[in-house]
Structures are given as C-alpha cells and as structure tokens.
Amino acid sequence: MKPEPVEIAKGIYWVGAVDWEERDFHGFRIERGSSYNAYLVVDEKITLVDTVKQRFFHEMIERVSQVVEPSEIDYIVSNHVETDHSGALADVKELTDATVICTEKGKKGLCKHFDCSEWEMKVVKTGDELSIGRRTLMFVETPMLHWPDNMVTYVKEDKILMSNDAFGQHFASVERYDEEVGVDEAVRWAKLYYANILMPFGELVKRKLEELSTIEIEMIAPSHGVIWKNPQRILEAYSKWASFVSERKLVVVYDTMWESTSRIAKAIAEGAGSEGVDVRVFRVRNDDISDIMAEILDAGGVAIGSSTMHNTFLPSVSSFLTSLQGLRPKGKLGVAFGSYGWSGGAVKQITEVLEKLRFDVLPPLQIRYRPTDEELRKAFDLGVNMAEKIKERV
Ligand code: FEO
C-alpha cells in the first residue's frame, strides 16, 4: 500500500512524512517522534511548500505522485533551510525544473547546503505575492522562528497559513488535525516545542503575531505535528507564551549527593504548596530537561538547588543551567539553594546565573552538611515567601 496524501482543502494536500522513530531534535528530547509536513497546492502552477528530511524523500514523492506527476511541479517554496524541511529539496529538483522560492537568507543557506548553481531561484520578502492561477501565495518573513531565513506562506483564497516551524509540535501521529488528537493535547505538545525551540525569541514572536493578526486565518498548517483547524487556540497560546504570562506555579529543580539538598528542595516545595501555589519538583538527574523547560515557561518562580562538588554545582545541574541560559526565560522569581561540606560554591554560582537571566533573585539558602529541623523550617519558610511573591505577581 502506498503512502496516501491527505487533502486538507480542495486542491491542497498534505504530502509529508511521519517520523515515529526520532527521539532527539538537536538535544530536545521528542518522546513522541515528529512529522515533517510538506504541502502540495494544485493550481495552474503546481506548488510544493517545503519538503521533508532527506531519508523520507521517497515517502513524500509517493504521496505527491498520487496527485500529480512530480515533474509537473512548477514551484518549490522553501520556507526554511533547516534540513528537516529542505533535506529532500535537491532530490525533488532532480525530478523537475521547478523554481525554488525562498528568502534572501534562505537562498544563501540553501546554496551552502546544496549545489544550486543550476537552479532557478526567486527571492521573496514580506508582502510579496505569487499568483499560481486561481490562488495567490503571500509570503511573510519570520526571522528566528526558527532560523534567520524563515518565512511563512499564506494561501490567500483558502486562508491557510503554512507556518513551517512556528505553531509546530514534535508529535508523530496518524491523525492530521488538532481536533482528532484533542485541541488541548495538541496545545500541550506545542508548548513543549515552543519552550525548547522558540522561548528565546518571545519579542520577535509577539511582533510577528501582531503582523499576522492583520490576515484572516482559517487554518494553520505547520511543518511539524498536527494541523490547526482551531488556529485561534494556538495563536492565543503563542501570545501568552511569548509574553511569559505566568501562572501561580513554582518549579523546584535540583540534584543532590547525599539527600541534604533533596530535603531542602522538598521543604521549599511544601512551603510553597501550603500557600496554595502549584508546585512541580524535578530532580534533574532523573527528569528530562525539555520537560522542565516547558514547566518553567509559565511558572511564576523557579528554585534551583545543588550540592557543592569540586567547588561548583553537580554536572547534571550544570547541564540544566546551560539550557536555561540558552532559552532565556523572562520575568521569573528565582532563588538558589543547596548544601555543602567544607567550602561552598554551587549556590553562589547558581545565584549568578539567575542574576544574569535578570530574574528577581531572593537571598539564597545554603546549608552545611545535613539540614537541621531549624534549617528545614527556613527552607519551608522560603517556599512560603516565594509563593506569596508569586501570588503578588500573578
Ligand atoms: Fe523544523 Fe528549524 O526546523
């Protein structure tokens, strides 16, 4: 049985591929795999919007072939250079004389990845339109969502936004639409994706949402995961995430050598919980950093703890802090805590990271060897204090 295309609107087909096996997207753990969504618009000029990872080329072409002869493709829109979307572009070009449409930066990127010396390429910028017959494609540059070259393609007559990475989810499924998996479930996967890929670019996301609000969108067809038949839900979620709208939630992240830091973490969590704040606790050695980042995205506060080893934090905490500094969450309340034996270091260094991130940083809690009952009370009180401050801010 051949892979089937899915007609998402009259004459517009999903011709992508589902990747059930992938578990890692440059360090971001994707436990449900992903999909690489390419779209075929059949009009007087036949247009393929994005391709797939190279190893899925044949699967994509089999889907295309059930609608049109691949040699009949007139345009290939490359919304994004990253090879989960452009990986099969050169293979498609072997089959057709199609003109490749991309941004200026897209052209530079594509021509570093592939030999494009013989390709006909058309560079577009925001607001440019291309008539393909009954339909018009409009392009909007979306730099840093997710690379500098990105753009989205809007099919004006059908009101479909082919948004590439934006609004995507790393989520492999047999279903193609948000409603089929449940809109809330789709938003949950989109949040994980946003937190780990787009969190640093909140200001740019806000500006682009503003720009996109001027066009009428009935469907958002991203290049990963399910298609949004309820575009308003994901647009609202993006607006909230881009503004770091916080909930009454404290995330406690730590690692521990001999359970002292772990006991402090639990006391902080219990203190915050006693004030009615939602608390999430992660021992970073056991939990996945990608999941923790999704919780931090909309948390009011973050408490980070580590035992001191070799005058610094534990390697697991170091790895977490590296990711945190890269993803740059904003507007959070923060505190560092931990235990030490003969000389400290970890708590001070965690505090420095929190300050660098411009969190509102509370005085840290550092305890020597085992926490006494009195010291655990201080940790509990710290949790209470954080909860009160989170409630004031939200
Ligand atoms: Fe899905 Fe930036 O690639």
Coordinates of C-alpha atoms and ligand atoms in Angstrom, one line a residue:
M1 CA 0.0 0.0 0.0
K2 CA 1.4 3.4 -1.0
P3 CA 1.5 6.3 1.5
E4 CA -1.6 8.4 1.0
P5 CA -1.8 12.1 0.6
V6 CA -4.4 13.9 2.7
E7 CA -6.5 16.6 1.1
I8 CA -6.7 19.4 3.7
A9 CA -8.6 21.8 1.5
K10 CA -9.9 21.5 -2.0
G11 CA -6.8 21.0 -4.2
I12 CA -4.3 21.3 -1.2
Y13 CA -2.7 18.2 0.1
W14 CA -0.5 17.1 3.0
V15 CA 2.3 15.1 1.4
G16 CA 4.7 15.0 4.3
A17 CA 6.1 12.1 6.3
V18 CA 5.6 10.9 9.9
D19 CA 8.8 10.0 11.8
W20 CA 7.9 7.6 14.5
E21 CA 11.5 6.8 15.5
E22 CA 13.2 10.1 16.1
R23 CA 13.8 10.9 19.8
D24 CA 16.2 13.8 19.6
F25 CA 15.9 17.2 17.9
H26 CA 19.3 18.8 18.5
G27 CA 19.2 18.0 22.2
F28 CA 15.5 18.5 22.7
R29 CA 14.0 15.1 23.6
I30 CA 11.0 14.3 21.4
E31 CA 9.4 11.3 23.0
R32 CA 6.6 11.1 20.5
G33 CA 8.7 11.4 17.4
S34 CA 7.7 14.1 14.8
S35 CA 6.4 14.7 11.4
Y36 CA 7.8 16.7 8.5
N37 CA 4.8 18.3 6.8
A38 CA 5.1 19.3 3.2
Y39 CA 2.1 20.6 1.3
L40 CA 1.1 20.4 -2.4
V41 CA -1.0 23.1 -3.9
V42 CA -2.6 22.1 -7.2
D43 CA -3.5 25.0 -9.3
E44 CA -2.5 26.3 -12.8
K45 CA 1.0 26.3 -11.4
I46 CA 1.7 23.3 -9.1
T47 CA 3.5 24.3 -5.9
L48 CA 5.2 22.2 -3.3
V49 CA 5.6 24.0 0.0
D50 CA 8.6 22.7 1.9
T51 CA 9.9 19.1 1.7
V52 CA 11.0 16.6 4.3
K53 CA 14.1 15.1 5.9
Q54 CA 16.1 13.5 3.1
R55 CA 15.5 9.9 4.2
F56 CA 11.7 10.5 3.8
F57 CA 12.1 11.8 0.2
H58 CA 10.6 8.6 -1.4
E59 CA 7.7 8.6 1.0
M60 CA 6.9 12.2 0.2
I61 CA 7.2 11.7 -3.6
E62 CA 4.9 8.7 -3.4
R63 CA 2.3 10.9 -1.9
V64 CA 2.9 13.6 -4.4
S65 CA 2.7 11.0 -7.3
Q66 CA -0.8 10.1 -6.3
V67 CA -1.9 13.7 -7.1
V68 CA 0.4 14.9 -9.8
E69 CA 3.5 13.8 -11.7
P70 CA 6.4 15.2 -9.7
S71 CA 7.9 16.5 -12.9
E72 CA 4.9 18.8 -13.2
I73 CA 5.8 20.8 -10.0
D74 CA 6.4 24.4 -11.1
Y75 CA 7.4 26.0 -7.7
I76 CA 9.0 24.7 -4.6
V77 CA 8.6 27.1 -1.7
S78 CA 11.3 26.6 0.8
N79 CA 10.1 28.3 4.0
H80 CA 13.2 27.3 5.9
V81 CA 16.7 26.0 5.2
E82 CA 17.0 23.6 8.2
T83 CA 17.2 20.1 6.7
D84 CA 14.2 18.6 8.4
H85 CA 12.4 20.7 5.8
S86 CA 14.8 21.2 2.9
G87 CA 16.6 17.8 3.2
A88 CA 14.8 16.4 0.2
L89 CA 14.8 19.6 -1.9
A90 CA 17.8 18.6 -4.1
D91 CA 16.2 15.2 -4.8
V92 CA 12.9 16.9 -5.8
K93 CA 14.9 19.2 -8.1
E94 CA 16.3 16.2 -9.8
L95 CA 12.8 15.4 -11.0
T96 CA 11.6 18.9 -12.0
D97 CA 12.7 22.2 -13.3
A98 CA 10.7 23.9 -10.6
T99 CA 11.7 27.4 -9.4
V100 CA 12.7 27.5 -5.8
I101 CA 11.2 30.3 -3.8
C102 CA 12.8 31.5 -0.6
T103 CA 14.1 34.5 1.3
E104 CA 17.4 36.1 0.6
K105 CA 18.9 34.4 3.7
G106 CA 17.2 31.2 2.6
K107 CA 18.9 31.3 -0.7
K108 CA 22.3 31.8 0.9
G109 CA 21.6 28.9 3.3
L110 CA 20.2 26.5 0.6
C111 CA 23.2 27.2 -1.7
K112 CA 25.6 26.3 1.1
H113 CA 23.7 23.0 1.7
F114 CA 23.2 22.1 -1.9
D115 CA 24.7 22.9 -5.3
C116 CA 22.2 25.3 -6.6
S117 CA 24.3 26.7 -9.4
E118 CA 21.8 25.3 -12.0
W119 CA 18.6 26.1 -10.0
E120 CA 16.2 28.9 -10.9
M121 CA 15.6 30.7 -7.7
K122 CA 13.2 33.5 -6.8
V123 CA 13.9 35.6 -3.7
V124 CA 10.8 37.0 -1.8
K125 CA 10.3 39.2 1.1
T126 CA 7.4 40.1 3.4
G127 CA 4.3 41.1 1.4
D128 CA 5.4 39.6 -1.9
E129 CA 2.7 37.7 -3.7
L130 CA 2.8 35.0 -6.3
S131 CA -0.1 34.1 -8.5
I132 CA -0.3 30.4 -9.2
G133 CA -3.7 30.5 -11.0
R134 CA -6.8 30.7 -9.1
R135 CA -4.8 31.2 -5.9
T136 CA -2.3 33.7 -4.6
L137 CA 0.5 32.9 -2.3
M138 CA 1.7 35.6 0.0
F139 CA 5.0 35.4 1.9
V140 CA 5.9 36.8 5.3
E141 CA 9.4 36.7 6.6
T142 CA 9.7 35.3 10.2
P143 CA 13.3 35.6 11.1
M144 CA 14.4 33.5 14.1
L145 CA 11.3 31.4 14.0
H146 CA 13.3 29.4 14.0
W147 CA 16.4 30.5 11.9
P148 CA 17.2 33.8 10.3
D149 CA 16.0 32.6 6.9
N150 CA 12.5 31.6 7.9
M151 CA 9.3 32.7 6.3
V152 CA 5.7 31.6 6.2
T153 CA 3.4 31.1 3.2
Y154 CA -0.2 32.3 3.2
V155 CA -2.7 30.8 0.7
K156 CA -4.9 33.9 0.4
E157 CA -8.1 32.4 -1.1
D158 CA -8.1 29.4 1.2
K159 CA -7.0 31.4 4.3
I160 CA -4.4 28.8 5.1
L161 CA -1.1 29.7 6.8
M162 CA 1.7 27.3 6.1
S163 CA 3.8 28.3 9.0
N164 CA 6.8 26.0 8.9
D165 CA 8.3 25.6 12.4
A166 CA 6.0 28.2 14.1
F167 CA 3.0 26.6 15.7
G168 CA 4.5 23.2 15.2
Q169 CA 4.7 20.2 17.6
H170 CA 7.1 17.3 17.6
F171 CA 4.3 14.8 17.7
A172 CA 4.1 11.8 15.4
S173 CA 0.5 10.7 14.9
V174 CA -1.8 9.0 12.4
E175 CA -4.1 12.0 12.9
R176 CA -3.5 15.1 10.8
Y177 CA -5.7 17.6 12.7
D178 CA -5.7 19.2 16.2
E179 CA -9.4 18.1 16.7
E180 CA -8.5 14.5 16.1
V181 CA -5.9 14.3 18.8
G182 CA -7.8 16.8 21.0
V183 CA -7.0 20.5 20.8
D184 CA -5.8 20.6 24.4
E185 CA -3.4 17.7 23.8
A186 CA -2.1 19.4 20.6
V187 CA -1.5 22.7 22.6
R188 CA 0.4 20.7 25.3
W189 CA 2.8 19.3 22.6
A190 CA 3.0 22.8 21.0
K191 CA 4.0 24.2 24.4
L192 CA 6.9 21.7 24.8
Y193 CA 8.0 22.7 21.3
Y194 CA 7.7 26.4 22.0
A195 CA 9.6 26.2 25.3
N196 CA 12.5 24.3 23.8
I197 CA 12.8 26.0 20.4
L198 CA 11.2 29.4 20.4
M199 CA 11.4 30.6 24.0
P200 CA 14.4 32.9 23.5
F201 CA 12.5 34.7 20.7
G202 CA 9.4 35.9 22.6
E203 CA 9.8 39.5 21.5
L204 CA 10.0 38.5 17.8
V205 CA 7.1 36.1 18.2
K206 CA 5.0 39.0 19.6
R207 CA 5.8 41.2 16.7
K208 CA 5.0 38.5 14.2
L209 CA 1.7 37.7 15.9
E210 CA 0.9 41.3 15.6
E211 CA 1.7 41.3 11.9
L212 CA -0.2 38.0 11.3
S213 CA -3.3 39.4 13.1
T214 CA -4.0 41.6 10.0
I215 CA -4.7 38.5 7.9
E216 CA -7.7 36.2 8.2
I217 CA -6.5 32.7 9.1
E218 CA -8.9 29.7 9.0
M219 CA -6.2 27.0 9.2
I220 CA -2.6 26.9 10.3
A221 CA -0.6 24.1 8.6
P222 CA 2.8 23.9 10.4
S223 CA 5.7 21.7 9.2
H224 CA 5.6 19.6 12.4
G225 CA 2.7 17.8 14.1
V226 CA -1.0 18.3 13.6
I227 CA -2.7 21.0 11.5
W228 CA -4.7 23.6 13.4
K229 CA -8.3 23.8 12.4
N230 CA -8.7 25.9 15.5
P231 CA -6.0 28.5 14.8
Q232 CA -7.2 30.8 17.5
R233 CA -6.3 28.4 20.2
I234 CA -2.6 28.2 19.2
L235 CA -2.4 31.9 18.4
E236 CA -3.7 32.7 21.9
A237 CA -1.3 30.2 23.4
Y238 CA 1.7 31.7 21.5
S239 CA 0.6 35.2 22.6
K240 CA 0.7 34.1 26.2
W241 CA 4.0 32.2 26.0
A242 CA 5.7 35.0 24.1
S243 CA 4.8 37.4 26.9
F244 CA 5.8 34.9 29.6
V245 CA 2.4 35.2 31.2
S246 CA 3.0 33.3 34.5
E247 CA 0.8 31.1 36.5
R248 CA 0.8 30.6 40.2
K249 CA 3.4 27.9 39.9
L250 CA 6.8 27.2 41.5
V251 CA 9.2 24.9 39.7
V252 CA 11.8 23.4 42.0
V253 CA 14.8 21.9 40.2
Y254 CA 17.8 20.3 41.9
D255 CA 20.2 17.5 42.2
T256 CA 21.7 16.0 45.3
M257 CA 24.6 13.9 46.5
W258 CA 23.6 12.6 50.0
E259 CA 20.0 13.8 50.2
S260 CA 20.6 17.1 52.0
T261 CA 19.8 19.3 49.0
S262 CA 16.9 17.0 48.2
R263 CA 15.5 17.5 51.7
I264 CA 15.8 21.3 51.3
A265 CA 14.0 21.1 47.9
K266 CA 11.1 19.2 49.4
A267 CA 10.8 21.6 52.3
I268 CA 10.7 24.6 49.9
A269 CA 8.1 22.7 47.8
E270 CA 5.9 22.0 50.9
G271 CA 6.2 25.6 52.0
A272 CA 5.0 26.9 48.6
G273 CA 2.3 24.3 48.4
S274 CA 1.0 25.3 51.8
E275 CA 0.2 28.7 50.3
G276 CA -1.9 27.1 47.5
V277 CA 0.7 27.5 44.8
D278 CA 1.0 24.8 42.2
V279 CA 4.4 23.1 42.7
R280 CA 6.5 21.0 40.3
V281 CA 9.6 19.3 41.6
F282 CA 12.3 17.8 39.4
R283 CA 15.4 16.0 40.3
V284 CA 17.3 17.0 37.2
R285 CA 19.3 13.8 37.1
N286 CA 16.1 11.8 36.7
D287 CA 13.9 14.1 34.8
D288 CA 14.2 15.4 31.2
I289 CA 15.4 19.0 30.8
S290 CA 13.0 19.5 27.9
D291 CA 10.0 18.8 30.1
I292 CA 11.4 21.0 32.9
M293 CA 11.7 23.9 30.4
A294 CA 8.0 23.6 29.4
E295 CA 7.1 23.9 33.1
I296 CA 9.4 26.9 33.6
L297 CA 7.9 28.7 30.6
D298 CA 4.7 29.7 32.5
A299 CA 5.9 29.4 36.1
G300 CA 6.0 32.4 38.4
G301 CA 9.1 31.3 40.2
V302 CA 12.0 28.9 39.9
A303 CA 14.1 27.5 42.8
I304 CA 17.3 25.8 41.7
G305 CA 19.4 23.7 44.0
S306 CA 22.6 21.7 44.0
S307 CA 25.1 20.1 46.4
T308 CA 28.5 21.6 46.0
M309 CA 31.1 19.3 44.5
H310 CA 34.6 20.4 43.5
N311 CA 33.6 24.0 44.5
T312 CA 30.8 24.1 41.9
F313 CA 27.4 22.6 41.1
L314 CA 26.8 19.0 40.1
P315 CA 27.3 18.2 36.4
S316 CA 23.5 17.5 36.0
V317 CA 22.7 21.0 37.3
S318 CA 25.4 22.5 35.1
S319 CA 23.7 20.9 32.0
F320 CA 20.3 22.2 33.1
L321 CA 21.7 25.8 33.7
T322 CA 23.4 25.7 30.3
S323 CA 20.0 25.0 28.7
L324 CA 18.3 27.6 30.9
Q325 CA 20.7 30.3 29.8
G326 CA 20.2 29.4 26.2
L327 CA 16.4 29.5 26.4
R328 CA 16.4 32.7 28.5
P329 CA 13.0 32.7 30.3
K330 CA 12.0 36.1 31.4
G331 CA 10.2 37.7 34.3
K332 CA 10.6 35.0 36.9
L333 CA 11.2 35.0 40.6
G334 CA 14.3 32.9 41.4
V335 CA 16.3 31.5 44.3
A336 CA 19.3 29.2 44.7
F337 CA 19.7 26.7 47.4
G338 CA 21.9 23.7 48.4
S339 CA 24.2 22.1 50.8
Y340 CA 27.9 21.9 51.1
G341 CA 30.6 20.3 53.2
W342 CA 33.8 22.2 53.7
S343 CA 33.5 25.0 51.1
G344 CA 30.5 26.2 49.2
G345 CA 30.4 27.4 45.6
A346 CA 27.3 25.9 43.9
V347 CA 24.7 28.2 45.5
K348 CA 26.7 31.3 44.7
Q349 CA 27.2 30.3 41.1
I350 CA 23.5 29.4 40.6
T351 CA 22.6 32.8 42.0
E352 CA 25.0 34.4 39.5
V353 CA 23.2 32.6 36.7
L354 CA 19.8 33.7 38.0
E355 CA 21.1 37.3 38.1
K356 CA 22.4 37.0 34.6
L357 CA 19.0 35.9 33.5
R358 CA 17.6 39.0 35.2
F359 CA 15.3 37.1 37.5
D360 CA 14.1 38.8 40.6
V361 CA 16.5 36.9 42.8
L362 CA 15.8 36.2 46.5
P363 CA 18.6 35.7 49.0
P364 CA 19.9 32.1 48.7
L365 CA 19.6 29.3 51.2
Q366 CA 22.9 27.4 51.8
I367 CA 23.2 24.7 54.5
R368 CA 26.3 22.9 55.7
Y369 CA 26.2 19.1 55.8
R370 CA 22.7 17.9 56.9
P371 CA 19.9 20.3 57.4
T372 CA 18.7 20.5 61.0
D373 CA 15.0 20.8 61.8
E374 CA 15.5 24.5 62.2
E375 CA 17.2 24.8 58.8
L376 CA 14.4 22.8 57.2
R377 CA 12.0 25.3 58.7
K378 CA 13.9 28.0 57.0
A379 CA 13.6 26.2 53.7
F380 CA 9.8 25.8 54.3
D381 CA 9.6 29.5 55.0
L382 CA 11.5 30.3 51.9
G383 CA 8.8 28.3 49.9
V384 CA 6.1 30.3 51.7
N385 CA 7.9 33.5 50.9
M386 CA 8.2 32.5 47.2
A387 CA 4.6 31.5 47.0
E388 CA 3.5 34.9 48.5
K389 CA 5.6 36.8 46.0
I390 CA 4.4 34.7 43.1
K391 CA 0.8 35.3 44.1
E392 CA 1.5 39.1 44.2
R393 CA 3.0 39.0 40.7
V394 CA 0.2 36.9 39.0
Ligands
FEO1 FE1 11.8 22.1 11.8 FE2 14.0 24.8 12.3 O1 13.4 23.1 11.6

